[in-house]
Coordinates of C-alpha atoms in Angstrom, one line a residue:
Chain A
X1 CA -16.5 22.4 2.3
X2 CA -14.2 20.5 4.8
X3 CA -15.2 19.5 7.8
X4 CA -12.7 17.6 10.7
X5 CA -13.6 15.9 13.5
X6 CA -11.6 14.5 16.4
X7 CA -8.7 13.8 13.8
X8 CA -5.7 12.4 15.5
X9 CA -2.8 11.4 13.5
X10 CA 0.8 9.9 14.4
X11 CA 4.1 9.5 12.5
X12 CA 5.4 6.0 11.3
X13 CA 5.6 3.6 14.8
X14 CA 5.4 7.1 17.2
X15 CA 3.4 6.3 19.9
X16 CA 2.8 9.7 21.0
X17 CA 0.2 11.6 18.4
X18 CA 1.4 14.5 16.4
X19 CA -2.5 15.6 16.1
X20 CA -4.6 15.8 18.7
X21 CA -7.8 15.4 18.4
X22 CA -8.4 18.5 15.8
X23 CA -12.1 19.8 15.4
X24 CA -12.7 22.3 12.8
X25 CA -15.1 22.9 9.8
X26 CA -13.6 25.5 6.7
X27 CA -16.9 26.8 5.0
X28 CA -17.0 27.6 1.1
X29 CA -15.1 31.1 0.2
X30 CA -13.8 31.7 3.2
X31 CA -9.7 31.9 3.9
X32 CA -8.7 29.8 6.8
X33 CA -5.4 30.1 8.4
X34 CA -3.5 27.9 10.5
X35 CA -1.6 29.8 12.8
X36 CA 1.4 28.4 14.9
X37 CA 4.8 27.8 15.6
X38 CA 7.3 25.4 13.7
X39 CA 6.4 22.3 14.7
X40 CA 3.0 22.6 16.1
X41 CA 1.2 20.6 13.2
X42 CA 0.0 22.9 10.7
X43 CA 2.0 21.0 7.3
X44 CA 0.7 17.8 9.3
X45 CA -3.0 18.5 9.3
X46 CA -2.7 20.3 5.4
X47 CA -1.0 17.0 4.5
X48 CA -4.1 14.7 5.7
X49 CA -6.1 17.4 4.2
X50 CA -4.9 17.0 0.7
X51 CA -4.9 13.2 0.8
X52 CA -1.1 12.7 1.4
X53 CA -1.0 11.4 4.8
X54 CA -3.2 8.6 5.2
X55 CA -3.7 6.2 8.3
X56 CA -5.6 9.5 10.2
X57 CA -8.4 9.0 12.9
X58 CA -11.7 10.6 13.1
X59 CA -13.2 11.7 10.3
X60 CA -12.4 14.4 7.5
X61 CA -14.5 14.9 4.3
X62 CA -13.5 17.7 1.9
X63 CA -15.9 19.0 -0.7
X64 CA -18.6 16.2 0.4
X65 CA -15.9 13.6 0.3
X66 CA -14.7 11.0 3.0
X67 CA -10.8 11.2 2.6
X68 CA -10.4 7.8 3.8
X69 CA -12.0 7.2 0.5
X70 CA -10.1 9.2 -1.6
X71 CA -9.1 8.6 -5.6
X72 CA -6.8 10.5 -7.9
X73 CA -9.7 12.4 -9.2
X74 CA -9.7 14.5 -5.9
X75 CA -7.1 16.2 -7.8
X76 CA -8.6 17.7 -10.6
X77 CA -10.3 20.6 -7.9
X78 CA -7.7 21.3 -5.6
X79 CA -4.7 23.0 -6.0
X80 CA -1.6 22.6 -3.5
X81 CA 1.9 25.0 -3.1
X82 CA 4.3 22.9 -0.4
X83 CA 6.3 25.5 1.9
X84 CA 9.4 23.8 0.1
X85 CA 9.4 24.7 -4.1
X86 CA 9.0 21.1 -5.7
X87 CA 10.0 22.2 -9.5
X88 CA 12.1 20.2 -11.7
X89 CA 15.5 22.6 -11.4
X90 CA 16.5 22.0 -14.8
X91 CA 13.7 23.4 -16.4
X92 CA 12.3 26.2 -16.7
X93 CA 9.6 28.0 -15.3
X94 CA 7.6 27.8 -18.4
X95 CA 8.4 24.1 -19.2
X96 CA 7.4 23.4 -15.4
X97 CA 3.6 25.0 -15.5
X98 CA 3.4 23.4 -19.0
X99 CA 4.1 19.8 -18.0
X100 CA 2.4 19.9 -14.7
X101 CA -0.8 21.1 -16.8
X102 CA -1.1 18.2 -18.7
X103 CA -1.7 16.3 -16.0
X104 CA -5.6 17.8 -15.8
X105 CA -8.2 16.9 -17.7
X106 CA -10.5 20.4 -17.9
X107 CA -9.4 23.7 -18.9
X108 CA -5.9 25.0 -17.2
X109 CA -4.7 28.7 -16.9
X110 CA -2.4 30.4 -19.1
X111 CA 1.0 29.8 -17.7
X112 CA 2.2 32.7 -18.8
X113 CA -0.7 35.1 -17.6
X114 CA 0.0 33.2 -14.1
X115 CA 3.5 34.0 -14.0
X116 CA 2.7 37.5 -15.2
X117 CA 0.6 38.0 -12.4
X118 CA 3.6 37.4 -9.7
X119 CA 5.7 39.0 -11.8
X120 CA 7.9 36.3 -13.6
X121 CA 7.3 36.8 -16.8
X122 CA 10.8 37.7 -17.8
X123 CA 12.0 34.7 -16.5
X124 CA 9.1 32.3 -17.8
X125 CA 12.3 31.0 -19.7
X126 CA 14.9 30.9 -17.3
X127 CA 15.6 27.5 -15.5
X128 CA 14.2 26.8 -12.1
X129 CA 18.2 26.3 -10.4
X130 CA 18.7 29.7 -11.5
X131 CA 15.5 30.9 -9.6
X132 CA 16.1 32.9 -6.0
X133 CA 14.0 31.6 -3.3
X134 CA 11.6 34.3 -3.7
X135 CA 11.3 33.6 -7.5
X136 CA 10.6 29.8 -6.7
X137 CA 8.4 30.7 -4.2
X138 CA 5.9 32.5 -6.7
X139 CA 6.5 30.0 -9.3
X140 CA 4.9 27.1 -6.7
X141 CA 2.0 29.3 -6.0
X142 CA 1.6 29.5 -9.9
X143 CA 1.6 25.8 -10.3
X144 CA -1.0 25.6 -7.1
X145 CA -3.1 27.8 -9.5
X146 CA -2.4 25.8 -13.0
X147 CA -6.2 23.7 -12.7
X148 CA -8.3 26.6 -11.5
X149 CA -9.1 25.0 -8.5
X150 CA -11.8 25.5 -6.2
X151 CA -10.0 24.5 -3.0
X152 CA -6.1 25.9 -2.9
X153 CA -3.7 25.0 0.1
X154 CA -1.0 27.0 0.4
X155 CA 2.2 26.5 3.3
X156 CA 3.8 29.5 4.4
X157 CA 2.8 30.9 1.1
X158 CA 4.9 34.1 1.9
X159 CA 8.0 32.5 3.2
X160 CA 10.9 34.1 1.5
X161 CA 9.6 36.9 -0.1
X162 CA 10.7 40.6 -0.4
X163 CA 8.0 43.4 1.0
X164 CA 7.4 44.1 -2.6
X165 CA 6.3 40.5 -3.4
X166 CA 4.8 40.1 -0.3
X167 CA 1.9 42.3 -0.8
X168 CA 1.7 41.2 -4.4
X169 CA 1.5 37.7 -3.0
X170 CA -1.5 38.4 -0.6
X171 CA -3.8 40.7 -3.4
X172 CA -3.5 37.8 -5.2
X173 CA -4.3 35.6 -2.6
X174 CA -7.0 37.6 -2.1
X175 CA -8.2 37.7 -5.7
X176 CA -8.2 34.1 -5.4
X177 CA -11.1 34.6 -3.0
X178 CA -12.7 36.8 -4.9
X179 CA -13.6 34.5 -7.4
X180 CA -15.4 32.4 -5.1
X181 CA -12.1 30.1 -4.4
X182 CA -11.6 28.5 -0.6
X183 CA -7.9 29.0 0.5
X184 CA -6.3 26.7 3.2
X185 CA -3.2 28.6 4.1
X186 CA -0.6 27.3 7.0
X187 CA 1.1 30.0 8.7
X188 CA 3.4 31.2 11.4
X189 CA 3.3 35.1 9.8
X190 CA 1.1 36.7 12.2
X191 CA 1.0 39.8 9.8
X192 CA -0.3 37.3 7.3
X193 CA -2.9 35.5 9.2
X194 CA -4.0 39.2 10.2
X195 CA -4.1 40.6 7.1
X196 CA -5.7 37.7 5.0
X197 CA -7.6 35.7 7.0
X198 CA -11.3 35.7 7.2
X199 CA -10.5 32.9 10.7
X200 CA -7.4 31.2 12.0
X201 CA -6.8 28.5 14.4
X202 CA -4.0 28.7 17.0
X203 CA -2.3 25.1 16.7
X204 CA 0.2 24.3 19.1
X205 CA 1.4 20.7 20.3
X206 CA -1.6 19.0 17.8
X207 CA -4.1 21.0 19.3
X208 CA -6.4 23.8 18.7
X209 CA -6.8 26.1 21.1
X210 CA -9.0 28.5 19.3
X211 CA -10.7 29.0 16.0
X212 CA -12.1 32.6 15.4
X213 CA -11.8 35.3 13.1
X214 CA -8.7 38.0 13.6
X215 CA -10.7 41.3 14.1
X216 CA -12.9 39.7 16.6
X217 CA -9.8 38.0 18.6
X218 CA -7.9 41.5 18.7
X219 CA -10.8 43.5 20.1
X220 CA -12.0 41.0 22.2
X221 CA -8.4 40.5 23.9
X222 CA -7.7 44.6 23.6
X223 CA -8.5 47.6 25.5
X224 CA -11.0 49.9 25.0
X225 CA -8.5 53.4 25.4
X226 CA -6.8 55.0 22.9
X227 CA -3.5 56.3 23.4
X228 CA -2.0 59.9 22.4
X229 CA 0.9 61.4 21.8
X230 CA 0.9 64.9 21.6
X231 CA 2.6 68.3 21.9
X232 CA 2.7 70.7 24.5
X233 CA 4.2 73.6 24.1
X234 CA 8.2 72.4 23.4
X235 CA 7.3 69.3 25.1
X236 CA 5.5 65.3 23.9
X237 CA 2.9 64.6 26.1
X238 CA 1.4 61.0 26.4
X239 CA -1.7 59.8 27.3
X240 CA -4.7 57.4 27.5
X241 CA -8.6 58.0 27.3
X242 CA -11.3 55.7 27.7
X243 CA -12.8 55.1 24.7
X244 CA -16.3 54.5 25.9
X245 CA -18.4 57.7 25.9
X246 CA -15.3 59.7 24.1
X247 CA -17.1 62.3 22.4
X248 CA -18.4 63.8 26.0
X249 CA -14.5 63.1 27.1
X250 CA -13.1 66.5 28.5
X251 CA -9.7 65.7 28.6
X252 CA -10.0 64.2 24.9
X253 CA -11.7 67.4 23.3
X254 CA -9.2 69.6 25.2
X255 CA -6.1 68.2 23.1
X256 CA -8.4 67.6 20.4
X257 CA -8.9 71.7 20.6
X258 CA -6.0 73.0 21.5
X259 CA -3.2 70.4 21.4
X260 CA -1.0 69.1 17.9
X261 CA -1.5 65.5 18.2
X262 CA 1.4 63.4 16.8
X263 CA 0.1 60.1 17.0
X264 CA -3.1 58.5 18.5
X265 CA -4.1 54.3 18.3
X266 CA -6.4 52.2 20.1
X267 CA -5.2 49.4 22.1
X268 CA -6.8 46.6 20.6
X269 CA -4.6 43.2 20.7
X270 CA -2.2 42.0 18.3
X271 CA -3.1 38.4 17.0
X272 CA 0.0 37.5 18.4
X273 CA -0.8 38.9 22.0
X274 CA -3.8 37.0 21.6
X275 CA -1.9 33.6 20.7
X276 CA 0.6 34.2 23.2
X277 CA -2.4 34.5 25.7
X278 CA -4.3 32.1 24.8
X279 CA -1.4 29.1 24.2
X280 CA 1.1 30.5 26.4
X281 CA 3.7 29.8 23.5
X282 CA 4.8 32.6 21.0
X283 CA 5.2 31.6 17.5
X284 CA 8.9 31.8 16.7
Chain B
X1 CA -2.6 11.6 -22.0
X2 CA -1.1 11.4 -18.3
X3 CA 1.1 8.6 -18.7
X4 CA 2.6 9.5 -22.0
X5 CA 3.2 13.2 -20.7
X6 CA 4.9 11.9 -17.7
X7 CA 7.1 9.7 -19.6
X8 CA 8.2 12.2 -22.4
X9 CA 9.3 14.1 -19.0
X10 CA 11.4 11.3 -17.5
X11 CA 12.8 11.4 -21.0
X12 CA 13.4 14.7 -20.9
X13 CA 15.0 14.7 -17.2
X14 CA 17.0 11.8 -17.9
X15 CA 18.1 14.0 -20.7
X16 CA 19.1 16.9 -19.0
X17 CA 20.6 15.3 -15.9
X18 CA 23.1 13.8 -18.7
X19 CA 21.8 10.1 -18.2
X20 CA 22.0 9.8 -22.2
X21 CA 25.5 11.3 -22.5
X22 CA 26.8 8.3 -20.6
X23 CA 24.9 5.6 -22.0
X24 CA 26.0 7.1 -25.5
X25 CA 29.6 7.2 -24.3
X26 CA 29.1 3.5 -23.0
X27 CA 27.6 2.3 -25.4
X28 CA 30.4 4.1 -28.3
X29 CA 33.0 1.8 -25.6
X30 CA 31.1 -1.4 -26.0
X31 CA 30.9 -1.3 -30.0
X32 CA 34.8 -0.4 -30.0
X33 CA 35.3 -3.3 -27.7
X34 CA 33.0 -5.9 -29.3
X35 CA 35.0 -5.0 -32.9
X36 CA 38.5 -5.3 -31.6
X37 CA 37.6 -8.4 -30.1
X38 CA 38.1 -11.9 -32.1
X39 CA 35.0 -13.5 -34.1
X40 CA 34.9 -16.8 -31.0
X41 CA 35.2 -14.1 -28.2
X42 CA 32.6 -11.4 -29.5
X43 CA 28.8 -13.5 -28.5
X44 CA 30.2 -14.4 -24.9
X45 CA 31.4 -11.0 -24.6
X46 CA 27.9 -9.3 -26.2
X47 CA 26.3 -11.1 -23.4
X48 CA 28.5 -9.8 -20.4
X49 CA 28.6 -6.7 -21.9
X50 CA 24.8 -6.3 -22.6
X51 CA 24.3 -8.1 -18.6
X52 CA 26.3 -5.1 -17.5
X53 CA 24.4 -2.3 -19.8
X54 CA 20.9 -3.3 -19.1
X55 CA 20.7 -5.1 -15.9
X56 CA 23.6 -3.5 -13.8
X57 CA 23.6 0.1 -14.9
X58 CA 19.5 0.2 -15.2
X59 CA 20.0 -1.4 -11.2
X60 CA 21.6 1.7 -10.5
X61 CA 20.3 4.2 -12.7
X62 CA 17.4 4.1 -12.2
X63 CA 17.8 4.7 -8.5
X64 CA 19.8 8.2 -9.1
X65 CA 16.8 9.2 -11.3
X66 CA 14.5 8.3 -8.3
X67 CA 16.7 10.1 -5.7
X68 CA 17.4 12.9 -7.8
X69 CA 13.5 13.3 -7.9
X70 CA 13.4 13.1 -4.8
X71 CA 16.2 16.2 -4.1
X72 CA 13.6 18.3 -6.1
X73 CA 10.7 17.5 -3.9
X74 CA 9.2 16.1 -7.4
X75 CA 7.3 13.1 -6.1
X76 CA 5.0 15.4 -4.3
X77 CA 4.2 18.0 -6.4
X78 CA 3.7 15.1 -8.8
X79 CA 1.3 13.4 -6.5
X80 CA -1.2 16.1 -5.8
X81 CA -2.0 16.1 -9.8
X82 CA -4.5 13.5 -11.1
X83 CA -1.3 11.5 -12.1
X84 CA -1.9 7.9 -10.8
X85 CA 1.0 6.1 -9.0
X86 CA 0.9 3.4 -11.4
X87 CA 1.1 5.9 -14.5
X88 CA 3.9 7.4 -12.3
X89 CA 5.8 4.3 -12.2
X90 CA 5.2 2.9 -15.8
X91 CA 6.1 6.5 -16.8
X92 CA 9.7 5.8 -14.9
X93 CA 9.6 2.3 -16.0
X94 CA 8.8 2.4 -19.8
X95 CA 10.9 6.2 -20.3
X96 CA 14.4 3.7 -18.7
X97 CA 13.5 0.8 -20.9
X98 CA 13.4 3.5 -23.7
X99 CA 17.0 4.1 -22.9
X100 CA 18.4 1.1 -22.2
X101 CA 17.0 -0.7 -25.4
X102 CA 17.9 2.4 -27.5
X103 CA 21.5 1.5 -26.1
X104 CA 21.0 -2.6 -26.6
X105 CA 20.5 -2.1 -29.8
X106 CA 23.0 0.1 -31.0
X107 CA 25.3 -1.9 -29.6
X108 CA 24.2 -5.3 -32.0
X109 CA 23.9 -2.7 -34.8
X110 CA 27.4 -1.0 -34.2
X111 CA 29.0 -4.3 -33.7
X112 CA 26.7 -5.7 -36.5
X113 CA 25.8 -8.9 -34.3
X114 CA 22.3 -10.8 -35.7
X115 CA 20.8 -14.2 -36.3
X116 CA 17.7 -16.0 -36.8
X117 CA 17.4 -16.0 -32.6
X118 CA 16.9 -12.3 -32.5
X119 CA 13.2 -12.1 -31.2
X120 CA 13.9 -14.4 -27.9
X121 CA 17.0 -11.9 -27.4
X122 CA 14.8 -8.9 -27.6
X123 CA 12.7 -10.5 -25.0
X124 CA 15.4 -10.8 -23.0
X125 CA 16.8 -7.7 -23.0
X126 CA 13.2 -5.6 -23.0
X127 CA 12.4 -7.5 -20.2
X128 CA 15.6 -7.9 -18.1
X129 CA 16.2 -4.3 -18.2
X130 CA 12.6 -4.2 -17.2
X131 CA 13.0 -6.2 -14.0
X132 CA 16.1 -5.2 -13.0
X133 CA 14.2 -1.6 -13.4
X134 CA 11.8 -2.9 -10.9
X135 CA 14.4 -4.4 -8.6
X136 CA 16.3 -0.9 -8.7
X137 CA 12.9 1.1 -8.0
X138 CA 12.2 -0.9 -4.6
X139 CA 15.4 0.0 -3.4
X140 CA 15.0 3.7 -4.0
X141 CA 11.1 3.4 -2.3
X142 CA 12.9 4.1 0.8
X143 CA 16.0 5.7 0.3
X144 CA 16.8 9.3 1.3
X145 CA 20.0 9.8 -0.6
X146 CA 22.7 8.1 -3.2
X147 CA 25.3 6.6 -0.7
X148 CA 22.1 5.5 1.1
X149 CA 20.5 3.5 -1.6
X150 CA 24.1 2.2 -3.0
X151 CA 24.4 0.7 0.1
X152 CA 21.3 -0.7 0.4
X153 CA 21.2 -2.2 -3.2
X154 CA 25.0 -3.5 -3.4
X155 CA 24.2 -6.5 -1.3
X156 CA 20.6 -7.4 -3.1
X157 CA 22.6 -6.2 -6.9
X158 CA 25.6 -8.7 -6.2
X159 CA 23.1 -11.7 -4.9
X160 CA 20.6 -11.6 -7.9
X161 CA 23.9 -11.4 -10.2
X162 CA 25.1 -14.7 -9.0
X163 CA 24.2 -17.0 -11.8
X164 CA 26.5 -15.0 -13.9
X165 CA 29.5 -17.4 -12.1
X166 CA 27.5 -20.4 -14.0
X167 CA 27.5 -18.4 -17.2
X168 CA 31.5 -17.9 -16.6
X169 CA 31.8 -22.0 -15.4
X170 CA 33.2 -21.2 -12.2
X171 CA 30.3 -22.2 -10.4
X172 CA 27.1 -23.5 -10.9
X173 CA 23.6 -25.1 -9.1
X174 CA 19.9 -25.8 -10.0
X175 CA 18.7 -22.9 -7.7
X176 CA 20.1 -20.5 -10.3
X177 CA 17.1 -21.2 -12.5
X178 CA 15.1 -19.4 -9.7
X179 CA 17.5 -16.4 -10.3
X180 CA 15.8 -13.7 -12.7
X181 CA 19.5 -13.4 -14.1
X182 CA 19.2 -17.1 -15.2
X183 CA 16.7 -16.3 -17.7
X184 CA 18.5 -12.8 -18.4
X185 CA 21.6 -14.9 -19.3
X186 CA 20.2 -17.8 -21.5
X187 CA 18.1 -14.8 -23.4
X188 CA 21.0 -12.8 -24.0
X189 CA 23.4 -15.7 -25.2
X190 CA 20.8 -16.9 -27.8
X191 CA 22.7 -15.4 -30.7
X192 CA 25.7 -17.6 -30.2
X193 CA 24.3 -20.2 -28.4
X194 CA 22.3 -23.2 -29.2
X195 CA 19.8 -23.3 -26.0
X196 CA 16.7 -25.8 -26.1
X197 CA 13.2 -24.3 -26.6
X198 CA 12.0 -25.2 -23.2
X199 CA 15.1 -23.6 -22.0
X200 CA 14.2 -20.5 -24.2
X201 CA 10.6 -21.0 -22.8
X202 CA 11.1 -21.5 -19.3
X203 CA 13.5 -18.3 -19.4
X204 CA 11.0 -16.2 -20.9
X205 CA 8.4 -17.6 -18.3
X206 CA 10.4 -16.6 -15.9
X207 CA 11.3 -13.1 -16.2
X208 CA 7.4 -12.5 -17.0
X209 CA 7.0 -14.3 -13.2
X210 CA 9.5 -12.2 -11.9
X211 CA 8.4 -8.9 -13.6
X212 CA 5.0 -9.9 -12.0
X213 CA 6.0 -10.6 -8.7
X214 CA 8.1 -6.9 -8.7
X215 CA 5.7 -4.8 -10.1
X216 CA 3.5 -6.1 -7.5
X217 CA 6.2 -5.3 -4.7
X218 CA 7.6 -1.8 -6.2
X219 CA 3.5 -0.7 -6.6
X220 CA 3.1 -1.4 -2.6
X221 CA 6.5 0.6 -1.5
X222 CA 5.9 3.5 -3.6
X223 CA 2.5 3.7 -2.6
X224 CA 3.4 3.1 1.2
X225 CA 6.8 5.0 1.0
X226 CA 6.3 7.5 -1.4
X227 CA 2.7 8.2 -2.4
X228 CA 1.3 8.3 1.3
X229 CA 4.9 8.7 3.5
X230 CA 4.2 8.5 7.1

């Protein structure tokens, strides 16, 4: 559905590119995450992506189509939630989704069923200024949604929100790929990328350094123990088994038999271990 | 469908950011003016005063509308809909004139000003406020904030206003009639003023040059500036 290759892009009269030669492909269905720190060029490359910034190099066609060769009409399939809310403030919520859906010419969404599903609904009539970040937040993600679109972007998508709304935020994220939609997100939540992504890319500097998908990266980069806590007598007692050939383990079925255990985990890599590994930068 | 829903929504915005409470408060100032004044001084001073309304305040105006956009992030979210820059900016364009004639015209009605020269002054006033729309809207292409584009405007709002030192006989050339504000003048003093009709005609000429040449100009910045911002 998109496919990038050796785009390069810089700002205004910069001679030094933000983008670096980016290679990538993001297949139909699938939820691809850009994973990096401020800066690196995640909102650059989701900005040539949806059409905004022009002047790229190399080549980038989305849904079949050359974006160098791009019309308005591009816009009737994609849907687009910017890390910063863009709603008119002095309107509310409900006014915004309504005027915004007139711009589309096949069918559009309920607004209100869309802000019931992030939980706005009481406020579908309360003006945007009065919103919390949080609220505004969901509102944009709404507004991404408005054209039922095949191909959503979404920056920082849970930036601002309260661990309640969070998880809310990625079910529906991930009922979004449930119907068969393709979702573009840009990142620097590890837990997000982690939790939603089918891949992610580590971008850092305007390059990618690695494009796989999470559960692969975290075993790959892990260890293969687990690790135990567990009571001994008035004592905690730690330790770590191999986890090849466990079930013959001695030491394993001993505390297994006659031992409380308190907590046990393998040691597989956290994505961010595995970013910090692999770009030598962590993502704050 | 596009175009008219985006314009309804400048109306609305301009609305709600309290643009119409000051043009009706101006505009309830400038019939109270026009009627105090005596019958000789009333056509000069409709001219001035509509000069100021249309041209001047839509100069300005029409940048806060742009920059208060802006504040909201609006242009973006706007642009990642099917809208088209140019309904964007006709949108902006036609939802101002909307204002600013609404305002023209209660000012002749409140003063009850008329006369058989009303059509060339309609053109003139449609059409100035339309290019001094355009003349505001290139300014605010690149501005990032009010003081910014003030600033940047003054200089370029003062320049174009020049040929209004003709109008007032302190000062006056030839190369006026290549000032936009020339034609704005003459259209707007029709009512008490006997001009020529190739005067009429080459005033109406050219503010359709001029609204030509700036529609042109404001389409390229938004679309460099704006629409694809790099």
């Amino acid at each position: 559905m998109i496919q990038v290759n050796d785009l390069h892009f810089a700002y205004g009269s910069n001679t030094q590119d933000t983008l670096r030669g980016l290679n990538f492909q993001i297949d139909d269905g699938e939820i691809f995450g850009f994973l990096g720190p401020s800066g690196a060029g995640k909102s650059t490359t989701q900005k040539i992506l949806i059409g905004i910034l022009k002047n790229f190099r190399g080549s980038v066609s989305v849904n079949g189509l050359d974006l160098q060769k791009l019309n308005s009409e591009f816009y009737e399939s994609i849907g687009v939630a910017f890390e910063t809310p863009n709603l008119y403030t002095k309107f509310t919520a409900l006014e915004n989704l309504e005027f915004f859906a007139q711009f589309y010419s096949g069918a559009t969404r309920n607004p209100m069923e869309l802000l019931a599903a992030v939980g706005l609904e009481e406020a579908a009539k309360t003006r945007v200024s009065d919103y919390s970040k949080g609220m505004k937040v969901r509102l944009n993600f709404c507004r991404s949604l408005l054209n039922n679109p095949g191909l959503v972007f979404l920056d920082e998508p849970t930036a601002g929100l309260d661990p309640v709304n969070l998880r809310k935020m990625e079910s529906l994220i991930l009922a979004e790929k449930a119907r068969g939609n393709t979702i573009c997100i840009t990142t620097h939540d590890m837990h997000v990328a982690e939790t939603l992504c089918d891949r992610v890319a580590f971008i850092v500097d305007g390059e990618i350094s690695l494009i796989d998908a999470p559960r692969k990266l975290k075993l790959q980069h892990g260890q293969r123990f687990l690790d135990l806590e567990y009571r001994d007598g008035d004592g905690l007692e730690t330790t770590s088994i191999p986890m090849d050939n466990l079930g013959n383990n001695k030491t394993f079925q001993n505390i297994l038999n006659n031992h409380f255990i308190e907590t046990i985990h393998s040691r597989e890599a956290s994505l961010e271990d595995v970013f910090i590994k692999t770009t030598g930068r962590s993502l704050q | 469908m596009r175009l008219l829903a985006a314009m309804v929504q400048d109306i609305r915005f301009q609305f709600r950011h309290g643009f119409y409470y000051a043009y009706a408060i101006l505009t309830i100032l400038y019939i109270i003016v026009l009627r105090l004044l005596p019958g000789t001084m009333v056509y000069p001073a409709l001219t001035l005063i509509l000069f100021t309304d249309i041209c001047t305040l839509g100069f300005f105006f029409i940048g806060a509308i742009v920059l208060l956009e802006r504040g909201q992030n609006l242009t973006e979210s706007l642009f990642i809909t099917p809208l088209r820059l140019h309904e964007y900016l006709l949108a902006k364009i036609l939802s101002f004139l909307f204002l600013a004639t609404l305002s023209a015209l209660l000012i002749m009605l409140g003063a009850s000003i008329g006369g058989k020269d009303l059509m060339w002054f309609v053109f003139g006033a449609v059409f100035s406020a339309l290019i001094y729309t355009l003349f505001g809207l290139i300014f605010a292409a690149r501005a990032r904030h009010v003081n910014d584009y003030f600033v940047k405007s003054l200089g370029a709002g003062l320049l174009i206003s020049l040929p209004i030192l003709a109008y007032v006989r302190l000062f006056d050339t030839p190369l006026f009639y290549l000032f936009p504000t020339r034609a704005t003048l003459i259209l707007l003093d029709v009512l008490g003023t006997d001009y020529a009709l190739s005067e009429k005609l080459f005033s109406v000429a050219s503010l359709l040059i001029w609204f030509l040449i700036l529609g042109s100009w404001v389409y390229q910045r938004f679309n460099k500036y704006v629409r694809h911002p790099a």
